[in-house]
GROMACS .gro file of N, CA and C in nm:
model
  375
    1MET      N    1   0.084  -0.118   0.000
    1MET     CA    2   0.000   0.000   0.000
    1MET      C    3   0.088   0.124   0.000
    2ASP      N    4   0.055   0.222  -0.078
    2ASP     CA    5   0.133   0.345  -0.086
    2ASP      C    6   0.116   0.428   0.040
    3GLU      N    7   0.220   0.504   0.070
    3GLU     CA    8   0.211   0.594   0.183
    3GLU      C    9   0.115   0.707   0.150
    4THR      N   10   0.052   0.758   0.252
    4THR     CA   11  -0.042   0.869   0.235
    4THR      C   12   0.006   0.986   0.319
    5TYR      N   13  -0.061   1.098   0.304
    5TYR     CA   14  -0.018   1.220   0.370
    5TYR      C   15  -0.006   1.206   0.521
    6TYR      N   16  -0.092   1.128   0.582
    6TYR     CA   17  -0.090   1.119   0.728
    6TYR      C   18   0.024   1.034   0.781
    7GLU      N   19   0.102   0.972   0.695
    7GLU     CA   20   0.218   0.895   0.739
    7GLU      C   21   0.347   0.977   0.730
    8PHE      N   22   0.336   1.103   0.693
    8PHE     CA   23   0.451   1.192   0.684
    8PHE      C   24   0.452   1.288   0.801
    9GLY      N   25   0.565   1.355   0.821
    9GLY     CA   26   0.578   1.452   0.927
    9GLY      C   27   0.666   1.401   1.038
   10THR      N   28   0.680   1.483   1.138
   10THR     CA   29   0.761   1.445   1.253
   10THR      C   30   0.690   1.336   1.333
   11PRO      N   31   0.763   1.265   1.416
   11PRO     CA   32   0.696   1.166   1.502
   11PRO      C   33   0.585   1.229   1.587
   12ALA      N   34   0.608   1.350   1.635
   12ALA     CA   35   0.506   1.417   1.716
   12ALA      C   36   0.381   1.446   1.634
   13ASP      N   37   0.400   1.490   1.509
   13ASP     CA   38   0.286   1.515   1.420
   13ASP      C   39   0.207   1.386   1.396
   14ARG      N   40   0.280   1.278   1.369
   14ARG     CA   41   0.214   1.151   1.341
   14ARG      C   42   0.145   1.095   1.465
   15TRP      N   43   0.204   1.116   1.582
   15TRP     CA   44   0.142   1.072   1.708
   15TRP      C   45   0.010   1.146   1.727
   16ASP      N   46   0.012   1.278   1.708
   16ASP     CA   47  -0.112   1.357   1.720
   16ASP      C   48  -0.216   1.310   1.619
   17ARG      N   49  -0.173   1.286   1.498
   17ARG     CA   50  -0.263   1.242   1.392
   17ARG      C   51  -0.322   1.104   1.425
   18ALA      N   52  -0.239   1.015   1.474
   18ALA     CA   53  -0.286   0.881   1.511
   18ALA      C   54  -0.391   0.889   1.622
   19GLN      N   55  -0.366   0.974   1.721
   19GLN     CA   56  -0.464   0.991   1.829
   19GLN      C   57  -0.595   1.047   1.774
   20MET      N   58  -0.586   1.141   1.681
   20MET     CA   59  -0.705   1.200   1.622
   20MET      C   60  -0.786   1.092   1.549
   21PHE      N   61  -0.719   1.010   1.469
   21PHE     CA   62  -0.790   0.904   1.398
   21PHE      C   63  -0.848   0.801   1.495
   22PHE      N   64  -0.775   0.770   1.601
   22PHE     CA   65  -0.825   0.675   1.700
   22PHE      C   66  -0.952   0.731   1.765
   23GLU      N   67  -0.946   0.856   1.806
   23GLU     CA   68  -1.064   0.918   1.870
   23GLU      C   69  -1.182   0.926   1.775
   24ALA      N   70  -1.155   0.936   1.645
   24ALA     CA   71  -1.262   0.939   1.544
   24ALA      C   72  -1.308   0.797   1.508
   25LYS      N   73  -1.255   0.698   1.577
   25LYS     CA   74  -1.287   0.558   1.555
   25LYS      C   75  -1.246   0.508   1.416
   26GLU      N   76  -1.143   0.569   1.364
   26GLU     CA   77  -1.082   0.525   1.239
   26GLU      C   78  -0.960   0.440   1.276
   27TYR      N   79  -0.989   0.323   1.331
   27TYR     CA   80  -0.886   0.241   1.392
   27TYR      C   81  -0.783   0.188   1.294
   28LEU      N   82  -0.824   0.153   1.174
   28LEU     CA   83  -0.729   0.101   1.076
   28LEU      C   84  -0.630   0.208   1.033
   29THR      N   85  -0.678   0.331   1.015
   29THR     CA   86  -0.589   0.441   0.979
   29THR      C   87  -0.494   0.472   1.094
   30ALA      N   88  -0.547   0.474   1.214
   30ALA     CA   89  -0.463   0.497   1.331
   30ALA      C   90  -0.355   0.389   1.340
   31ALA      N   91  -0.393   0.265   1.313
   31ALA     CA   92  -0.296   0.155   1.320
   31ALA      C   93  -0.186   0.170   1.216
   32ARG      N   94  -0.220   0.217   1.098
   32ARG     CA   95  -0.117   0.239   0.995
   32ARG      C   96  -0.014   0.340   1.041
   33ILE      N   97  -0.061   0.448   1.098
   33ILE     CA   98   0.030   0.552   1.146
   33ILE      C   99   0.112   0.500   1.263
   34LEU      N  100   0.046   0.436   1.357
   34LEU     CA  101   0.113   0.388   1.478
   34LEU      C  102   0.214   0.278   1.446
   35GLY      N  103   0.185   0.197   1.346
   35GLY     CA  104   0.279   0.092   1.307
   35GLY      C  105   0.414   0.150   1.270
   36GLY      N  106   0.414   0.261   1.197
   36GLY     CA  107   0.538   0.328   1.162
   36GLY      C  108   0.610   0.385   1.282
   37LEU      N  109   0.532   0.443   1.373
   37LEU     CA  110   0.594   0.498   1.495
   37LEU      C  111   0.657   0.389   1.580
   38VAL      N  112   0.589   0.276   1.590
   38VAL     CA  113   0.642   0.164   1.670
   38VAL      C  114   0.770   0.109   1.607
   39GLN      N  115   0.776   0.104   1.475
   39GLN     CA  116   0.898   0.058   1.410
   39GLN      C  117   1.014   0.152   1.436
   40GLU      N  118   0.985   0.282   1.440
   40GLU     CA  119   1.091   0.381   1.463
   40GLU      C  120   1.141   0.383   1.607
   41ALA      N  121   1.050   0.362   1.701
   41ALA     CA  122   1.086   0.369   1.843
   41ALA      C  123   1.020   0.252   1.917
   42PRO      N  124   1.070   0.129   1.897
   42PRO     CA  125   1.005   0.012   1.956
   42PRO      C  126   1.007   0.009   2.109
   43GLU      N  127   1.095   0.088   2.168
   43GLU     CA  128   1.105   0.088   2.315
   43GLU      C  129   0.995   0.171   2.382
   44GLN      N  130   0.928   0.256   2.306
   44GLN     CA  131   0.824   0.341   2.364
   44GLN      C  132   0.694   0.263   2.381
   45VAL      N  133   0.637   0.273   2.499
   45VAL     CA  134   0.517   0.196   2.532
   45VAL      C  135   0.390   0.260   2.478
   46ALA      N  136   0.377   0.391   2.486
   46ALA     CA  137   0.251   0.458   2.451
   46ALA      C  138   0.207   0.430   2.307
   47PRO      N  139   0.292   0.445   2.206
   47PRO     CA  140   0.246   0.415   2.070
   47PRO      C  141   0.208   0.268   2.052
   48ARG      N  142   0.284   0.179   2.114
   48ARG     CA  143   0.257   0.036   2.101
   48ARG      C  144   0.125   0.001   2.170
   49LEU      N  145   0.097   0.064   2.283
   49LEU     CA  146  -0.027   0.038   2.355
   49LEU      C  147  -0.147   0.091   2.276
   50LEU      N  148  -0.134   0.209   2.217
   50LEU     CA  149  -0.243   0.263   2.136
   50LEU      C  150  -0.261   0.179   2.009
   51LEU      N  151  -0.152   0.129   1.954
   51LEU     CA  152  -0.160   0.039   1.839
   51LEU      C  153  -0.237  -0.087   1.876
   52ALA      N  154  -0.208  -0.143   1.991
   52ALA     CA  155  -0.280  -0.262   2.037
   52ALA      C  156  -0.429  -0.232   2.054
   53ARG      N  157  -0.461  -0.117   2.106
   53ARG     CA  158  -0.602  -0.078   2.121
   53ARG      C  159  -0.669  -0.062   1.985
   54ALA      N  160  -0.599  -0.003   1.889
   54ALA     CA  161  -0.655   0.013   1.755
   54ALA      C  162  -0.681  -0.125   1.693
   55TYR      N  163  -0.588  -0.217   1.711
   55TYR     CA  164  -0.608  -0.353   1.661
   55TYR      C  165  -0.728  -0.419   1.731
   56TYR      N  166  -0.737  -0.402   1.862
   56TYR     CA  167  -0.847  -0.460   1.939
   56TYR      C  168  -0.982  -0.410   1.887
   57HIS      N  169  -0.993  -0.280   1.870
   57HIS     CA  170  -1.120  -0.221   1.827
   57HIS      C  171  -1.153  -0.252   1.681
   58SER      N  172  -1.054  -0.288   1.602
   58SER     CA  173  -1.080  -0.325   1.464
   58SER      C  174  -1.084  -0.477   1.447
   59ALA      N  175  -1.094  -0.548   1.560
   59ALA     CA  176  -1.107  -0.694   1.563
   59ALA      C  177  -0.987  -0.766   1.502
   60ARG      N  178  -0.872  -0.705   1.508
   60ARG     CA  179  -0.748  -0.770   1.465
   60ARG      C  180  -0.680  -0.822   1.592
   61LEU      N  181  -0.744  -0.922   1.651
   61LEU     CA  182  -0.710  -0.965   1.787
   61LEU      C  183  -0.573  -1.031   1.798
   62ALA      N  184  -0.532  -1.105   1.698
   62ALA     CA  185  -0.399  -1.167   1.704
   62ALA      C  186  -0.291  -1.060   1.706
   63LYS      N  187  -0.309  -0.955   1.626
   63LYS     CA  188  -0.213  -0.845   1.625
   63LYS      C  189  -0.216  -0.768   1.757
   64ALA      N  190  -0.335  -0.748   1.811
   64ALA     CA  191  -0.347  -0.680   1.941
   64ALA      C  192  -0.274  -0.761   2.048
   65GLU      N  193  -0.297  -0.891   2.048
   65GLU     CA  194  -0.231  -0.979   2.145
   65GLU      C  195  -0.079  -0.969   2.134
   66ALA      N  196  -0.027  -0.973   2.012
   66ALA     CA  197   0.118  -0.966   1.992
   66ALA      C  198   0.175  -0.835   2.045
   67GLU      N  199   0.109  -0.724   2.017
   67GLU     CA  200   0.157  -0.594   2.066
   67GLU      C  201   0.150  -0.586   2.218
   68LEU      N  202   0.042  -0.637   2.275
   68LEU     CA  203   0.029  -0.633   2.421
   68LEU      C  204   0.134  -0.721   2.489
   69ARG      N  205   0.162  -0.835   2.432
   69ARG     CA  206   0.268  -0.921   2.488
   69ARG      C  207   0.404  -0.852   2.479
   70GLU      N  208   0.426  -0.780   2.371
   70GLU     CA  209   0.552  -0.705   2.357
   70GLU      C  210   0.561  -0.595   2.463
   71VAL      N  211   0.451  -0.525   2.486
   71VAL     CA  212   0.449  -0.422   2.592
   71VAL      C  213   0.483  -0.486   2.725
   72LEU      N  214   0.421  -0.600   2.755
   72LEU     CA  215   0.443  -0.665   2.884
   72LEU      C  216   0.582  -0.725   2.894
   73ASP      N  217   0.642  -0.766   2.784
   73ASP     CA  218   0.781  -0.811   2.787
   73ASP      C  219   0.873  -0.696   2.826
   74ARG      N  220   0.841  -0.578   2.778
   74ARG     CA  221   0.924  -0.460   2.806
   74ARG      C  222   0.892  -0.399   2.942
   75ASN      N  223   0.765  -0.410   2.984
   75ASN     CA  224   0.722  -0.347   3.108
   75ASN      C  225   0.616  -0.436   3.174
   76PRO      N  226   0.658  -0.537   3.251
   76PRO     CA  227   0.564  -0.634   3.309
   76PRO      C  228   0.462  -0.575   3.406
   77VAL      N  229   0.484  -0.455   3.455
   77VAL     CA  230   0.390  -0.395   3.550
   77VAL      C  231   0.296  -0.294   3.484
   78GLU      N  232   0.286  -0.296   3.353
   78GLU     CA  233   0.194  -0.208   3.281
   78GLU      C  234   0.054  -0.267   3.297
   79ASP      N  235  -0.020  -0.216   3.396
   79ASP     CA  236  -0.148  -0.277   3.431
   79ASP      C  237  -0.253  -0.265   3.321
   80TYR      N  238  -0.254  -0.157   3.246
   80TYR     CA  239  -0.353  -0.144   3.140
   80TYR      C  240  -0.326  -0.245   3.027
   81ALA      N  241  -0.200  -0.270   2.995
   81ALA     CA  242  -0.166  -0.372   2.895
   81ALA      C  243  -0.210  -0.509   2.945
   82ARG      N  244  -0.194  -0.533   3.073
   82ARG     CA  245  -0.236  -0.661   3.132
   82ARG      C  246  -0.388  -0.677   3.119
   83LEU      N  247  -0.462  -0.571   3.150
   83LEU     CA  248  -0.607  -0.574   3.137
   83LEU      C  249  -0.649  -0.596   2.992
   84MET      N  250  -0.587  -0.521   2.900
   84MET     CA  251  -0.620  -0.535   2.759
   84MET      C  252  -0.586  -0.674   2.705
   85LEU      N  253  -0.477  -0.731   2.751
   85LEU     CA  254  -0.442  -0.866   2.708
   85LEU      C  255  -0.549  -0.964   2.756
   86GLY      N  256  -0.592  -0.950   2.880
   86GLY     CA  257  -0.699  -1.035   2.930
   86GLY      C  258  -0.827  -1.021   2.849
   87ARG      N  259  -0.863  -0.900   2.818
   87ARG     CA  260  -0.984  -0.877   2.736
   87ARG      C  261  -0.969  -0.933   2.596
   88THR      N  262  -0.850  -0.917   2.539
   88THR     CA  263  -0.824  -0.967   2.404
   88THR      C  264  -0.835  -1.119   2.402
   89LEU      N  265  -0.779  -1.184   2.501
   89LEU     CA  266  -0.787  -1.329   2.509
   89LEU      C  267  -0.932  -1.374   2.531
   90GLU      N  268  -1.005  -1.303   2.615
   90GLU     CA  269  -1.146  -1.335   2.636
   90GLU      C  270  -1.224  -1.325   2.505
   91ARG      N  271  -1.200  -1.220   2.433
   91ARG     CA  272  -1.271  -1.196   2.308
   91ARG      C  273  -1.241  -1.306   2.205
   92GLN      N  274  -1.128  -1.371   2.219
   92GLN     CA  275  -1.093  -1.483   2.131
   92GLN      C  276  -1.146  -1.616   2.186
   93GLY      N  277  -1.218  -1.609   2.299
   93GLY     CA  278  -1.273  -1.730   2.359
   93GLY      C  279  -1.172  -1.807   2.443
   94ARG      N  280  -1.061  -1.745   2.478
   94ARG     CA  281  -0.953  -1.809   2.554
   94ARG      C  282  -0.961  -1.765   2.700
   95HIS      N  283  -1.074  -1.798   2.763
   95HIS     CA  284  -1.105  -1.750   2.898
   95HIS      C  285  -1.005  -1.798   3.003
   96ALA      N  286  -0.962  -1.921   2.994
   96ALA     CA  287  -0.867  -1.974   3.093
   96ALA      C  288  -0.734  -1.898   3.086
   97GLU      N  289  -0.689  -1.863   2.965
   97GLU     CA  290  -0.566  -1.785   2.950
   97GLU      C  291  -0.585  -1.641   2.997
   98ALA      N  292  -0.706  -1.590   2.980
   98ALA     CA  293  -0.735  -1.451   3.015
   98ALA      C  294  -0.740  -1.429   3.166
   99ALA      N  295  -0.791  -1.526   3.239
   99ALA     CA  296  -0.817  -1.509   3.382
   99ALA      C  297  -0.696  -1.461   3.462
  100PRO      N  298  -0.577  -1.520   3.448
  100PRO     CA  299  -0.465  -1.471   3.529
  100PRO      C  300  -0.427  -1.326   3.497
  101HIS      N  301  -0.440  -1.288   3.370
  101HIS     CA  302  -0.406  -1.150   3.332
  101HIS      C  303  -0.507  -1.051   3.392
  102LEU      N  304  -0.633  -1.090   3.392
  102LEU     CA  305  -0.735  -1.003   3.451
  102LEU      C  306  -0.718  -0.992   3.602
  103ARG      N  307  -0.683  -1.103   3.667
  103ARG     CA  308  -0.658  -1.100   3.812
  103ARG      C  309  -0.538  -1.011   3.845
  104MET      N  310  -0.431  -1.024   3.765
  104MET     CA  311  -0.312  -0.940   3.788
  104MET      C  312  -0.345  -0.793   3.766
  105ALA      N  313  -0.422  -0.762   3.662
  105ALA     CA  314  -0.460  -0.623   3.636
  105ALA      C  315  -0.540  -0.568   3.752
  106ASP      N  316  -0.631  -0.648   3.807
  106ASP     CA  317  -0.710  -0.604   3.921
  106ASP      C  318  -0.621  -0.583   4.043
  107ALA      N  319  -0.528  -0.674   4.066
  107ALA     CA  320  -0.438  -0.661   4.181
  107ALA      C  321  -0.352  -0.535   4.167
  108MET      N  322  -0.303  -0.509   4.046
  108MET     CA  323  -0.221  -0.389   4.024
  108MET      C  324  -0.302  -0.261   4.045
  109ALA      N  325  -0.432  -0.270   4.018
  109ALA     CA  326  -0.519  -0.154   4.035
  109ALA      C  327  -0.573  -0.144   4.177
  110GLY      N  328  -0.535  -0.240   4.262
  110GLY     CA  329  -0.578  -0.238   4.402
  110GLY      C  330  -0.714  -0.300   4.425
  111GLU      N  331  -0.763  -0.374   4.327
  111GLU     CA  332  -0.893  -0.441   4.339
  111GLU      C  333  -0.869  -0.587   4.371
  112PHE      N  334  -0.922  -0.631   4.483
  112PHE     CA  335  -0.905  -0.770   4.524
  112PHE      C  336  -1.042  -0.830   4.548
  113GLY      N  337  -1.055  -0.955   4.520
  113GLY     CA  338  -1.182  -1.023   4.543
  113GLY      C  339  -1.191  -1.148   4.458
  114PRO      N  340  -1.297  -1.225   4.477
  114PRO     CA  341  -1.309  -1.350   4.403
  114PRO      C  342  -1.337  -1.331   4.255
  115GLU      N  343  -1.410  -1.229   4.217
  115GLU     CA  344  -1.443  -1.204   4.076
  115GLU      C  345  -1.366  -1.082   4.029
  116PRO      N  346  -1.295  -1.094   3.919
  116PRO     CA  347  -1.218  -0.979   3.870
  116PRO      C  348  -1.306  -0.858   3.841
  117VAL      N  349  -1.270  -0.745   3.897
  117VAL     CA  350  -1.344  -0.620   3.875
  117VAL      C  351  -1.333  -0.577   3.730
  118SER      N  352  -1.223  -0.613   3.665
  118SER     CA  353  -1.200  -0.569   3.528
  118SER      C  354  -1.314  -0.613   3.435
  119ARG      N  355  -1.385  -0.717   3.469
  119ARG     CA  356  -1.499  -0.758   3.387
  119ARG      C  357  -1.606  -0.648   3.389
  120ASP      N  358  -1.616  -0.575   3.499
  120ASP     CA  359  -1.712  -0.465   3.508
  120ASP      C  360  -1.666  -0.343   3.431
  121ARG      N  361  -1.537  -0.337   3.400
  121ARG     CA  362  -1.481  -0.221   3.332
  121ARG      C  363  -1.482  -0.234   3.179
  122ARG      N  364  -1.541  -0.341   3.128
  122ARG     CA  365  -1.539  -0.363   2.983
  122ARG      C  366  -1.598  -0.245   2.907
  123ALA      N  367  -1.702  -0.187   2.958
  123ALA     CA  368  -1.770  -0.079   2.886
  123ALA      C  369  -1.684   0.047   2.878
  124GLN      N  370  -1.581   0.056   2.960
  124GLN     CA  371  -1.499   0.175   2.961
  124GLN      C  372  -1.406   0.184   2.842
  125ASP      N  373  -1.379   0.073   2.775
  125ASP     CA  374  -1.284   0.078   2.662
  125ASP      C  375  -1.353   0.064   2.531
   0.00000   0.00000   0.00000
């Protein structure tokens, strides 16, 4: 696919543009922009996390899972990535794999109990 105007500019310009497309629910366009940013700066968590969210919302769950696992490899205490990974696995029907991630996300957020609170937070994302 050819590059388009929104893939040009400084990293800051592209980050702003990606956020704008994400907020407009243009997840595939946001993912295209974010993919370039992640390639340029793979150590940065924010673009990779937003990329994972764009993949999640566009039902590209395997790609979302891969990005979230990469975030957690780089930063194991990133609680939102842990929550998103749990949700992504749940959405793929992999509930047993999702449960430990959801419990860890709840524990990191200070929520303890028999049923993960993160299940109640689904509507927030």
